[in-house]
Short mmCIF file of C-alpha atoms in Angstrom, two decimals:
data_model
loop_
_atom_site.label_atom_id
_atom_site.label_comp_id
_atom_site.label_asym_id
_atom_site.label_seq_id
_atom_site.Cartn_x
_atom_site.Cartn_y
_atom_site.Cartn_z
CA MET Q 235 157.58 155.64 104.81
CA TYR Q 236 155.42 153.13 106.55
CA SER Q 237 156.74 150.25 108.20
CA CYS Q 238 155.34 147.35 109.97
CA ARG Q 239 157.49 145.64 112.43
CA ILE Q 240 157.52 141.79 112.00
CA ALA Q 241 158.87 138.80 114.08
CA VAL Q 242 159.15 135.20 113.16
CA TYR Q 243 158.27 132.67 116.06
CA ALA Q 244 158.44 129.15 115.90
CA GLU Q 245 155.36 127.38 117.55
CA GLN Q 246 157.23 123.86 117.98
CA LYS Q 247 160.56 122.98 119.12
CA THR Q 248 160.33 120.76 115.65
CA VAL Q 249 160.54 123.82 113.31
CA GLN Q 250 163.08 126.02 115.02
CA GLU Q 251 165.55 125.74 112.19
CA LYS Q 252 162.99 126.04 109.86
CA ALA Q 253 161.75 129.56 111.81
CA CYS Q 254 165.54 130.53 112.11
CA LEU Q 255 166.08 130.13 108.49
CA LEU Q 256 163.26 131.67 107.25
CA ALA Q 257 163.84 134.85 109.84
CA GLU Q 258 167.17 135.17 107.93
CA GLU Q 259 165.92 135.14 104.50
CA LEU Q 260 163.07 137.97 105.24
CA SER Q 261 165.70 139.79 107.76
CA TYR Q 262 163.04 139.66 110.37
CA PRO Q 263 164.16 138.72 114.00
CA LEU Q 264 163.26 135.75 115.50
CA ILE Q 265 161.85 135.72 118.82
CA SER Q 266 161.42 133.01 121.66
CA GLU Q 267 158.39 134.06 123.50
CA LEU Q 268 154.91 135.72 121.78
CA SER Q 269 155.03 139.66 122.33
CA GLU Q 270 152.83 142.39 121.75
CA THR Q 271 156.05 144.63 121.03
CA TRP Q 272 155.32 143.71 117.25
CA ASP Q 273 152.83 144.62 114.90
CA LEU Q 274 152.75 141.15 113.25
CA LEU Q 275 153.95 137.92 113.95
CA LEU Q 276 154.66 135.12 111.64
CA LEU Q 277 154.17 131.85 112.98
CA VAL Q 278 155.97 128.85 111.74
CA ASN Q 279 154.39 125.32 112.91
CA GLU Q 280 154.51 121.81 111.13
CA GLU Q 281 151.66 122.15 109.28
CA TYR Q 282 151.61 125.84 107.55
CA LEU Q 283 153.07 129.35 107.85
CA ALA Q 284 150.56 132.04 109.34
CA LEU Q 285 150.36 135.60 110.56
CA ARG Q 286 149.09 136.73 113.47
CA ASP Q 287 148.02 140.48 114.87
CA PRO Q 288 149.45 139.96 118.78
CA HIS Q 289 147.04 143.02 119.62
CA GLN Q 290 144.18 140.56 118.67
CA GLN Q 291 144.24 137.62 120.96
CA LYS Q 292 140.84 136.29 120.12
CA GLN Q 293 141.30 136.25 116.64
CA LYS Q 294 142.82 132.97 114.79
CA PRO Q 295 145.97 133.26 112.95
CA PHE Q 296 145.46 133.58 109.24
CA TRP Q 297 147.15 131.26 106.68
CA ILE Q 298 146.64 130.76 102.76
CA ASP Q 299 144.85 127.73 101.87
CA PHE Q 300 144.13 127.59 98.25
CA GLY Q 301 142.39 124.51 98.51
CA ASP Q 302 139.42 125.93 101.37
CA LYS Q 303 135.98 125.09 100.50
CA ASN Q 304 134.98 128.90 99.25
CA LEU Q 305 137.64 128.86 96.58
CA GLU Q 306 136.75 125.54 95.48
CA ASN Q 307 132.99 126.22 95.20
CA ARG Q 308 133.76 129.31 92.94
CA ARG Q 309 136.09 127.62 90.55
CA LEU Q 310 133.80 124.56 90.07
CA TRP Q 311 130.75 126.61 90.12
CA SER Q 312 128.67 125.72 86.93
CA GLY Q 313 128.26 129.77 86.39
CA LYS Q 314 131.37 130.45 87.22
CA TYR Q 315 132.35 132.75 84.25
CA LYS Q 316 129.44 134.86 85.55
CA GLU Q 317 131.33 135.82 88.64
CA LEU Q 318 131.90 139.66 88.28
CA LEU Q 319 135.91 139.02 88.63
CA ALA Q 320 135.88 136.64 85.61
CA ARG Q 321 133.67 139.13 83.94
CA ALA Q 322 135.77 142.09 84.35
CA VAL Q 323 138.93 140.61 83.18
CA GLY Q 324 137.11 139.24 80.01
CA LEU Q 325 137.09 135.32 80.58
CA PRO Q 326 136.24 132.82 79.14
CA ARG Q 327 138.24 134.60 76.41
CA ILE Q 328 141.07 131.78 75.11
CA ASN Q 329 144.68 132.25 76.10
CA LEU Q 330 143.78 135.38 78.20
CA LYS Q 331 147.19 136.78 80.12
CA VAL Q 332 146.42 138.33 83.35
CA PHE Q 333 148.90 140.70 85.32
CA ASP Q 334 147.69 140.97 88.79
CA ALA Q 335 149.81 143.65 90.10
CA THR Q 336 148.53 143.81 93.57
CA ALA Q 337 148.55 140.11 94.54
CA GLY Q 338 148.11 140.15 98.30
CA PHE Q 339 147.20 136.83 99.49
CA ALA Q 340 146.91 135.82 95.81
CA ARG Q 341 143.44 134.27 96.03
CA GLU Q 342 142.18 136.22 92.96
CA SER Q 343 144.88 135.30 91.04
CA PHE Q 344 144.53 131.68 91.80
CA LEU Q 345 140.94 131.88 90.94
CA LEU Q 346 141.63 133.53 87.62
CA ALA Q 347 144.08 130.71 86.82
CA ALA Q 348 141.83 128.16 87.88
CA LEU Q 349 139.07 129.85 85.36
CA GLY Q 350 141.91 129.44 82.44
CA ALA Q 351 143.68 132.65 82.54
CA SER Q 352 147.53 132.64 82.20
CA VAL Q 353 148.31 134.62 85.37
CA THR Q 354 151.47 136.56 86.93
CA ALA Q 355 150.72 137.73 90.26
CA VAL Q 356 153.16 140.31 91.65
CA GLU Q 357 153.87 141.18 95.26
CA ARG Q 358 156.36 143.42 96.89
CA MET Q 359 155.65 142.25 100.51
CA PRO Q 360 158.52 139.28 101.13
CA VAL Q 361 156.06 138.14 104.02
CA LEU Q 362 153.24 137.77 101.55
CA ILE Q 363 155.62 136.12 99.30
CA ALA Q 364 156.55 133.60 101.84
CA LEU Q 365 152.99 133.11 102.90
CA ILE Q 366 151.89 132.51 98.90
CA ARG Q 367 154.59 129.85 98.40
CA ASP Q 368 153.76 128.19 101.56
CA GLY Q 369 150.10 128.13 100.34
CA ILE Q 370 151.28 126.57 96.82
CA PHE Q 371 153.57 124.19 98.36
CA ARG Q 372 150.50 122.66 100.58
CA ALA Q 373 148.07 123.29 97.41
CA LYS Q 374 150.16 121.03 95.20
CA LYS Q 375 149.58 118.15 97.11
CA ASN Q 376 145.92 117.90 95.23
CA PRO Q 377 146.96 117.00 91.70
CA GLU Q 378 144.16 119.21 90.15
CA LEU Q 379 145.69 122.34 91.91
CA ALA Q 380 148.95 121.43 91.19
CA ARG Q 381 148.29 121.35 87.72
CA ILE Q 382 146.86 124.91 87.84
CA PHE Q 383 149.89 126.59 89.33
CA GLU Q 384 152.38 124.45 87.16
CA GLN Q 385 150.39 125.78 84.03
CA LYS Q 386 148.50 128.62 84.55
CA PHE Q 387 150.23 130.82 87.63
CA HIS Q 388 153.63 132.55 87.98
CA LEU Q 389 154.53 134.22 91.19
CA ILE Q 390 156.69 137.22 91.32
CA SER Q 391 158.54 138.95 94.16
CA GLY Q 392 159.13 142.57 93.26
CA ASP Q 393 157.35 146.18 92.67
CA SER Q 394 154.92 146.00 90.08
CA ARG Q 395 155.75 149.66 89.13
CA SER Q 396 159.08 148.41 87.96
CA ILE Q 397 158.90 145.52 86.22
CA LEU Q 398 155.76 147.12 84.25
CA ALA Q 399 157.95 149.92 83.35
CA THR Q 400 160.59 147.82 81.63
CA LEU Q 401 158.22 145.28 80.32
CA PRO Q 402 158.61 145.41 76.54
CA PRO Q 403 155.80 145.48 74.19
CA GLU Q 404 155.96 142.16 72.90
CA GLU Q 405 155.47 140.71 76.59
CA CYS Q 406 152.44 143.01 77.77
CA PRO Q 407 149.78 141.47 79.16
CA ASP Q 408 145.76 141.58 77.75
CA VAL Q 409 144.54 142.49 81.23
CA ILE Q 410 146.21 144.31 84.21
CA TYR Q 411 144.06 144.27 87.38
CA LEU Q 412 144.67 146.20 90.67
CA ASP Q 413 143.40 145.78 93.81
CA PRO Q 414 145.21 148.76 95.40
CA MET Q 415 144.93 149.79 99.36
CA PHE Q 416 143.03 153.01 99.88
CA PRO Q 417 142.32 154.58 103.15
CA GLU Q 418 139.38 153.64 104.97
CA ARG Q 419 136.38 156.03 105.85
CA LYS Q 420 136.62 157.42 109.59
CA LYS Q 421 133.09 155.94 110.22
CA SER Q 422 133.47 152.65 108.05
CA ALA Q 423 133.23 149.17 110.14
CA LEU Q 424 136.02 147.31 111.17
CA VAL Q 425 137.41 145.68 108.10
CA LYS Q 426 137.42 141.71 108.40
CA LYS Q 427 140.59 139.89 109.44
CA GLU Q 428 142.15 139.31 106.13
CA MET Q 429 141.85 143.21 105.03
CA ARG Q 430 143.00 144.30 108.65
CA LEU Q 431 146.38 142.06 108.19
CA LEU Q 432 146.71 143.72 104.64
CA ARG Q 433 146.25 147.13 105.95
CA LEU Q 434 149.40 146.45 108.93
CA LEU Q 435 151.58 144.93 106.11
CA ASN Q 436 151.08 148.02 103.25
CA GLY Q 437 149.48 150.82 105.24
CA PHE Q 438 147.90 152.76 102.62
CA GLU Q 439 149.03 152.43 98.47
CA GLU Q 440 150.80 155.81 98.04
CA SER Q 441 152.05 154.37 94.89
CA ALA Q 442 148.31 153.56 93.39
CA GLU Q 443 148.31 156.69 90.87
CA GLU Q 444 151.83 155.91 89.25
CA LEU Q 445 150.78 151.93 89.26
CA PHE Q 446 147.32 152.76 87.51
CA LEU Q 447 148.87 155.22 84.81
CA LEU Q 448 151.81 152.66 84.21
CA ALA Q 449 148.97 149.70 83.81
CA CYS Q 450 146.91 151.92 81.41
CA GLN Q 451 150.12 152.38 79.00
CA LYS Q 452 151.13 148.52 79.45
CA ALA Q 453 147.64 146.72 79.08
CA ARG Q 454 146.38 145.42 75.64
CA ARG Q 455 143.07 145.45 75.95
CA ARG Q 456 141.95 146.28 79.59
CA VAL Q 457 142.65 147.64 83.17
CA VAL Q 458 140.37 146.39 85.69
CA VAL Q 459 140.33 148.35 88.94
CA LYS Q 460 138.58 146.71 92.10
CA ARG Q 461 136.76 149.28 94.43
CA PRO Q 462 134.43 149.48 97.27
CA ILE Q 463 130.96 149.67 95.93
CA HIS Q 464 130.38 153.32 97.38
CA ALA Q 465 133.96 154.44 96.36
CA PRO Q 466 134.48 157.10 93.65
CA PRO Q 467 136.31 155.82 90.68
CA PHE Q 468 139.86 155.96 90.64
CA LYS Q 469 141.61 158.81 88.65
CA GLU Q 470 139.20 159.01 85.78
CA LYS Q 471 135.72 157.62 84.88
CA PRO Q 472 135.89 154.24 83.79
CA SER Q 473 134.83 152.77 80.65
CA PHE Q 474 132.00 150.62 82.35
CA SER Q 475 131.61 148.68 85.69
CA TYR Q 476 130.19 145.45 87.28
CA THR Q 477 128.60 145.90 90.51
CA GLY Q 478 128.16 143.60 93.35
CA GLU Q 479 126.67 143.44 96.24
CA HIS Q 480 129.75 144.89 98.31
CA THR Q 481 132.18 145.55 95.49
CA ARG Q 482 132.37 147.15 91.81
CA PHE Q 483 135.18 146.35 89.19
CA ASP Q 484 135.78 149.56 87.29
CA LEU Q 485 137.09 148.68 83.62
CA TYR Q 486 139.31 151.12 81.47
CA VAL Q 487 139.16 149.91 77.88
CA ARG Q 488 142.53 150.34 76.02
CA PHE Q 489 141.57 150.68 72.03
#
């Protein structure tokens, strides 16, 4: 089974106690010096939590910012419901319930919540849950973003397979969204920083097939699978697809 070696590092003395508590909560070692011994470092400072690949010294640390300009432009754009993601899940349908089974950094979960869906975001990696919660804490300083998180966004730490398998019919969501990790093509270009971090954390998603089959059983209306544009459909031919410049959303409509 794939295992990513992660350590916690306090960037300032003032956050040493916070870093110690976080390391204990996540069962990660707390280190006093930066080291390339680890696959990833969880950096703790007075502003945010961040991930850093110690082997990529030129890259800046990564943290989650739900108030960044890109997300702000997407949620406030006058044509926001023309977004491929919004169209794929069926927005602007009223009272749409979306279950994001592979939340990752939760940006797409947040965007769907900002566009009006009631979103349950599930992530199985504790370090990602910590990063998302930190991002939510900072985002809530903005009253508009706080309203979105309090009314439309629910974060769960756990394995989507277990959650979906025990979900009673009356609690099944309208849409289940999947963005599974798939092996890269050997000749593919270096993926951008965020994707590289996710690959380091998750490896390749070996449970994707089981998760897809469960999603097809539990979704009331459709299953949406995010794919690279030239990748083959996952498992079976979709009902139809929304295709962008680099990404495709395959829809499996349930009748």
